[in-house]
CSV table of C-alpha atoms in Angstrom, one decimal:
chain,number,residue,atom,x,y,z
A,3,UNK,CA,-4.0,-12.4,11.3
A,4,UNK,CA,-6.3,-11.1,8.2
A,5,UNK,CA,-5.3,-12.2,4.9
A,6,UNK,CA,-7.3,-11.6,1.6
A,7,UNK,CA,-7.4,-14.1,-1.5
A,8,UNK,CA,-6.8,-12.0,-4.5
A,9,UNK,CA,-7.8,-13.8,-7.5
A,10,UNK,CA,-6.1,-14.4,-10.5
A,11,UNK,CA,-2.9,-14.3,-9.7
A,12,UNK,CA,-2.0,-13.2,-13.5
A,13,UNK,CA,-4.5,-12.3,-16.3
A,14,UNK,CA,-3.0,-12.9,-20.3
A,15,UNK,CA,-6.3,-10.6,-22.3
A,16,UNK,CA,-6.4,-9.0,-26.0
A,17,UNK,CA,-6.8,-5.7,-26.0
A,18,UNK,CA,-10.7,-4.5,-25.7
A,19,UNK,CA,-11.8,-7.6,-23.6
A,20,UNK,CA,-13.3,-7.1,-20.0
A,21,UNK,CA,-11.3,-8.0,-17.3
A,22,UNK,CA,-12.4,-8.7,-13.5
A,23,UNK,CA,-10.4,-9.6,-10.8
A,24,UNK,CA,-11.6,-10.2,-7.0
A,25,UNK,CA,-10.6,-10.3,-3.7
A,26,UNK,CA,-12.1,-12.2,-0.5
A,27,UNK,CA,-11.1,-11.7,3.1
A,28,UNK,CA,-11.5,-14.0,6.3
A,29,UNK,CA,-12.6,-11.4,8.3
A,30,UNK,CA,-14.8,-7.7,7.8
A,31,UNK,CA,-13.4,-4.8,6.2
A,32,UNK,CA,-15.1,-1.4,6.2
A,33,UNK,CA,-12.7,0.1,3.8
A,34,UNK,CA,-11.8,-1.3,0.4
A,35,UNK,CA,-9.7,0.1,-2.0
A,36,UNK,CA,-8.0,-1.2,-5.5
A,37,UNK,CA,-4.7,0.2,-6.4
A,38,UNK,CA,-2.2,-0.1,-9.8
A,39,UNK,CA,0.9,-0.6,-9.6
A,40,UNK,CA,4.1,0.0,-12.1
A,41,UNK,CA,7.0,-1.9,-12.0
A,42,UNK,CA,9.9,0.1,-9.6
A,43,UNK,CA,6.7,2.7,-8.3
A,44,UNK,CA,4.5,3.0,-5.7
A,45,UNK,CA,0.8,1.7,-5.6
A,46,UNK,CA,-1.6,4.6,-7.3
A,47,UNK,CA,-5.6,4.5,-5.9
A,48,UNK,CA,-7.9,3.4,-8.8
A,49,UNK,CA,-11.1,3.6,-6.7
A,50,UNK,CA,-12.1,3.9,-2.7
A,51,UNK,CA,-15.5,2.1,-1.1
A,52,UNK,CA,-16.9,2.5,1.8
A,53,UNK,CA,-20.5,1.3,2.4
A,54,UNK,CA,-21.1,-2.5,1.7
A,55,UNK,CA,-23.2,-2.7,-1.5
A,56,UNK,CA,-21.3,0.2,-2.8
A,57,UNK,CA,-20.9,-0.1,-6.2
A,58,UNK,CA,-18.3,2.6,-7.4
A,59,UNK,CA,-16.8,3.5,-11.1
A,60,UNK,CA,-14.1,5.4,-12.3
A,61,UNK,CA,-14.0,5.5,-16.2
A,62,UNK,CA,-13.7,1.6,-17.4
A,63,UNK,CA,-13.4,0.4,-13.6
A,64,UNK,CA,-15.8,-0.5,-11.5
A,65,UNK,CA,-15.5,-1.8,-8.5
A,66,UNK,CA,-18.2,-3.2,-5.9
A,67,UNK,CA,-17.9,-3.3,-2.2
A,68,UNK,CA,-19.2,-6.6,-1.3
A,69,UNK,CA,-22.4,-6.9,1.3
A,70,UNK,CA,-20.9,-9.4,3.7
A,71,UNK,CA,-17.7,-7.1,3.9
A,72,UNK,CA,-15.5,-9.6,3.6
A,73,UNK,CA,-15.4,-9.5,-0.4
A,74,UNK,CA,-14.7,-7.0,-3.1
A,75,UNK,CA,-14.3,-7.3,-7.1
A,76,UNK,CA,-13.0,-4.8,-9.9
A,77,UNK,CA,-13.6,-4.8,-13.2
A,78,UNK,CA,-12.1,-3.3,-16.3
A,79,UNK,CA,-13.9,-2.6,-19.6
A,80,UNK,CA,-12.4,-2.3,-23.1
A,81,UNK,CA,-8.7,-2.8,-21.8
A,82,UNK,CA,-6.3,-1.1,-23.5
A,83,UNK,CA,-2.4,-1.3,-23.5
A,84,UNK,CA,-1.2,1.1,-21.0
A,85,UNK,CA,-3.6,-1.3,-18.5
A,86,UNK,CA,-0.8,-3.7,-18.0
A,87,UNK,CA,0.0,-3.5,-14.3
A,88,UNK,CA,-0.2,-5.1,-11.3
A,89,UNK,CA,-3.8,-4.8,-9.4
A,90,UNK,CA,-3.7,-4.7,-5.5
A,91,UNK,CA,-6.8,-4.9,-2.9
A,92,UNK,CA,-6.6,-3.3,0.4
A,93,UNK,CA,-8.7,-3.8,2.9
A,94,UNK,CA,-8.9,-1.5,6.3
A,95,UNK,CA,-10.8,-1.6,9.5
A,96,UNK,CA,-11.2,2.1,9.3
A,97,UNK,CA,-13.1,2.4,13.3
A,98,UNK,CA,-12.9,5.3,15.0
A,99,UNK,CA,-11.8,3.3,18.2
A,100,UNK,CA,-7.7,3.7,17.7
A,101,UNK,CA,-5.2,0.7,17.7
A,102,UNK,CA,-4.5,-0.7,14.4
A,103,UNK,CA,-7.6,0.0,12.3
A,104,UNK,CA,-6.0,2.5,10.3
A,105,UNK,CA,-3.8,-0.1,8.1
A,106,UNK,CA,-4.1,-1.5,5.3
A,107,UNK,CA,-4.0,-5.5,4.1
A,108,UNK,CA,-3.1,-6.0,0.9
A,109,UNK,CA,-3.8,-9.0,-1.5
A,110,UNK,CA,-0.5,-10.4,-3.6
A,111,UNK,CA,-1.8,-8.7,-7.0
A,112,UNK,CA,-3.1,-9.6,-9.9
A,113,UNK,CA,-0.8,-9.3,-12.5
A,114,UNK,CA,-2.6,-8.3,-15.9
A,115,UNK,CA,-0.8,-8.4,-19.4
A,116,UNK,CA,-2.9,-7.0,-22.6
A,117,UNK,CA,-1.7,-7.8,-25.8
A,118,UNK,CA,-2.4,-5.1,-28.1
B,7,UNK,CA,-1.3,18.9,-3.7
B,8,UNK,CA,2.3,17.2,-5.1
B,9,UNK,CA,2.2,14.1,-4.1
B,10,UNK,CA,3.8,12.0,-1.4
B,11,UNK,CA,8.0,12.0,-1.6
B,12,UNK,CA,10.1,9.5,-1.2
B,13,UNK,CA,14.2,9.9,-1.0
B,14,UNK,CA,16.2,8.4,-2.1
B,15,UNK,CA,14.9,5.9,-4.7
B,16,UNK,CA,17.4,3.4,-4.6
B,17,UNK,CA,19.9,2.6,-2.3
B,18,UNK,CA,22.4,-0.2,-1.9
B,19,UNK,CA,24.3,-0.8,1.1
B,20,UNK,CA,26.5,-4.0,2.1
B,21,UNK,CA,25.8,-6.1,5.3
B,22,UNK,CA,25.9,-4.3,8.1
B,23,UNK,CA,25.7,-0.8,7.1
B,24,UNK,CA,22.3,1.7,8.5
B,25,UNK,CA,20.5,3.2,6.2
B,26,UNK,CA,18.2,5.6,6.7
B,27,UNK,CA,15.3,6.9,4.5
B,28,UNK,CA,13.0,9.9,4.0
B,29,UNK,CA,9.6,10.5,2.8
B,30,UNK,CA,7.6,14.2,2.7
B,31,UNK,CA,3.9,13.3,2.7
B,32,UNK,CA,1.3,15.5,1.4
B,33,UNK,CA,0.9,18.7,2.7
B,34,UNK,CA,-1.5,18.7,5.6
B,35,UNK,CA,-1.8,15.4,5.9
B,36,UNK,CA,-1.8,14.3,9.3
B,37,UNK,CA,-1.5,10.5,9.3
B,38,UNK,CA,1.8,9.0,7.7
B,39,UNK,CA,2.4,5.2,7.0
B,40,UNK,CA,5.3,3.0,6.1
B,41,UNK,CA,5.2,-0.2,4.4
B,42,UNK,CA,7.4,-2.7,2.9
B,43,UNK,CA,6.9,-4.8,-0.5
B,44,UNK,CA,9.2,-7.8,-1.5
B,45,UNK,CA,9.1,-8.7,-4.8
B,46,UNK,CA,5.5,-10.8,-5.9
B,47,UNK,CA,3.9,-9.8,-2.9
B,48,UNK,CA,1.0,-6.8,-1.5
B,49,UNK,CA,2.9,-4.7,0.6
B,50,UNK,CA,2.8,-4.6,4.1
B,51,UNK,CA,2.4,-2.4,7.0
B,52,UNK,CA,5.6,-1.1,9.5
B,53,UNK,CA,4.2,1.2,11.3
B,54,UNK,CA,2.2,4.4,11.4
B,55,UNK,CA,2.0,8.3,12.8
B,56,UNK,CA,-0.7,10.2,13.6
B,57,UNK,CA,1.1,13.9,13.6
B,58,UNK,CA,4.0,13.4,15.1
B,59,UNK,CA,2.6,10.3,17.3
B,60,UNK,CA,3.6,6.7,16.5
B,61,UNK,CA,0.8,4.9,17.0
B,62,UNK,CA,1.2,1.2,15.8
B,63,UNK,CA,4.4,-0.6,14.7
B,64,UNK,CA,3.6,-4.3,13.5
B,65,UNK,CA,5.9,-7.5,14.5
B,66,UNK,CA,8.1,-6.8,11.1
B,67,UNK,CA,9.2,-4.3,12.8
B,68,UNK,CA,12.5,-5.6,14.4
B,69,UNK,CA,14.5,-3.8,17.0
B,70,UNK,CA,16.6,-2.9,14.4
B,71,UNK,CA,14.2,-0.3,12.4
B,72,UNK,CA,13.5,2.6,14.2
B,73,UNK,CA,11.0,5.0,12.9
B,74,UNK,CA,10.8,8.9,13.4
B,75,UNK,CA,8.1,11.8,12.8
B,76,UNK,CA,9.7,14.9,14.6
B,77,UNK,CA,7.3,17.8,13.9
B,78,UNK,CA,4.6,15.8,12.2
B,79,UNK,CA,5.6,16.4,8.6
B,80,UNK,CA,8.7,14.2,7.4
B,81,UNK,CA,9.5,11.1,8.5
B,82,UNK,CA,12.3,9.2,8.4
B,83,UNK,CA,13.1,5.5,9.1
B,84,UNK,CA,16.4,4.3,10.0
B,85,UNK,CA,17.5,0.4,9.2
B,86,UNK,CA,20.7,-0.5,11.3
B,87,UNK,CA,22.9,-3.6,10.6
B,88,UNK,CA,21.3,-4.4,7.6
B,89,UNK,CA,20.6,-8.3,6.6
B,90,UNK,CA,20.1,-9.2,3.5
B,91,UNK,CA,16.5,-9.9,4.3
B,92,UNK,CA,16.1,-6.2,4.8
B,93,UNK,CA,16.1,-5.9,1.0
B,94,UNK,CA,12.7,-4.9,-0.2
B,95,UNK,CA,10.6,-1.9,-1.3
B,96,UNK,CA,10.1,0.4,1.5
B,97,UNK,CA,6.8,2.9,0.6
B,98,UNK,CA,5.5,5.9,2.5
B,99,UNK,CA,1.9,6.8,2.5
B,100,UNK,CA,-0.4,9.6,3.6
B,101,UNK,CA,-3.6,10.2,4.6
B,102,UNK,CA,-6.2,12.7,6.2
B,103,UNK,CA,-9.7,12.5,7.3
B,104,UNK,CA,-12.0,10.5,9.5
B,105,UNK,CA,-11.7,6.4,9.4
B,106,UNK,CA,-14.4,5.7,7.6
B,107,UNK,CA,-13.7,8.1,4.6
B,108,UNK,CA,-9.6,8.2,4.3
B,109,UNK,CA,-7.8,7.2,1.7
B,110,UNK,CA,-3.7,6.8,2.0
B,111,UNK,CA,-1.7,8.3,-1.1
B,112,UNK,CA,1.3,6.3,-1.6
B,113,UNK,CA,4.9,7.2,-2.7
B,114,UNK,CA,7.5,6.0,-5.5
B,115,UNK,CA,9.2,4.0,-2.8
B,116,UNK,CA,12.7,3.7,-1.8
B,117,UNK,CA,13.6,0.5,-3.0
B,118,UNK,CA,16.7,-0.9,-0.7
B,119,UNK,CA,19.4,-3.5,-1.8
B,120,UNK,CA,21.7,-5.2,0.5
B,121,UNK,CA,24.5,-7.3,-0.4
């Protein structure tokens, strides 16, 4: 089955260093999406792509959709504090032909600790 | 929109005992997801409803889980004779949209403890 590579597994940064984190997938995605994720909560969307090339941002992230579809990477600028989580990719098929293209394949995280 | 619900938040059971769980997706939200997350891992897809349809439910899936969507809004899933190995995070998610351009909204999860 599809598995993605999510790379580093853990991250130890200073406060206001960049950070980037990627993930890479043995087989296509059309969908890629980063997610955060507090200890004892659910995964909360950071950013959605869905064109290879796309390069998307949402305040210090950015995040790029890769052009052979089978990578993705996210970025943080300027961490701060209250960035400590854990970071999951998800890839998803996301054709409009049925069966299981709808689900999502999630990386094992990167775990990222900023020391203030 | 107030987000996808998930009850309850914890549970523990012993050995043997069903549980069963709930989650209330986002209002007009026609697809609705379940996943499970063990601890230092992504998590990873049960199964999935498309209004009240199941559509896919992956090998995890053991004859034991049963999933439900009645009148395409809640849905519950049921876990009977729990193992140990059922112990995990169990979220809901929701979505709407065409494939191509959804995006699934995930809940605070229902995280399960068997002993």
């Amino acid at each position: 089955g599809q598995q993605l590579n999510q790379s580093p597994q853990s991250m130890f940064i200073q406060e206001g260093e960049d950070v980037s984190m990627n993930c890479t997938s043995s087989s296509i995605f059309n969908t890629w999406l980063w997610y955060k994720q507090d200890p004892g909560e659910g995964p909360v969307l950071l950013i959605a792509l869905y064109k290879a090339g796309e390069l998307t941002s949402n305040g210090r992230l950015t995040a790029q959709f890769g052009i052979t579809r089978k990578d993705s990477f996210l970025n943080i600028s300027a961490s701060i504090p209250s960035d400590v989580g854990i970071y999951f990719c998800a890839g998803q098929l996301s054709v409009n032909s049925g069966g299981s293209n709808y689900k999502l394949t999630f990386g094992k995280g990167t775990l990222l600790t900023v020391n203030p | 929109d107030t987000g996808v619900s998930q009850d309850p938040r914890h549970k523990i059971t012993k050995r043997g005992q069903n549980v069963t769980f709930r989650c209330d997706p986002i209002s007009e939200h026609n697809r609705l997801y379940w996943y499970r997350q063990t601890l230092g891992q992504g998590p990873e897809f049960l199964t999935y409803f498309q209004n009240e349809a199941q559509l896919e439910k992956s090998r995890l899936l053991s004859d034991r889980f049963s999933a439900e969507r009645p009148k395409g809004s809640f849905s519950t899933l049921e876990i009977q004779r729990t193992e140990q190995g059922d112990s995990a995070m169990y979220l809901c998610a929701s979505s709407r949209g065409l494939a191509g351009s959804e995006t699934q909204y995930f809940g605070p999860g229902t995280r399960l403890l068997v002993l």
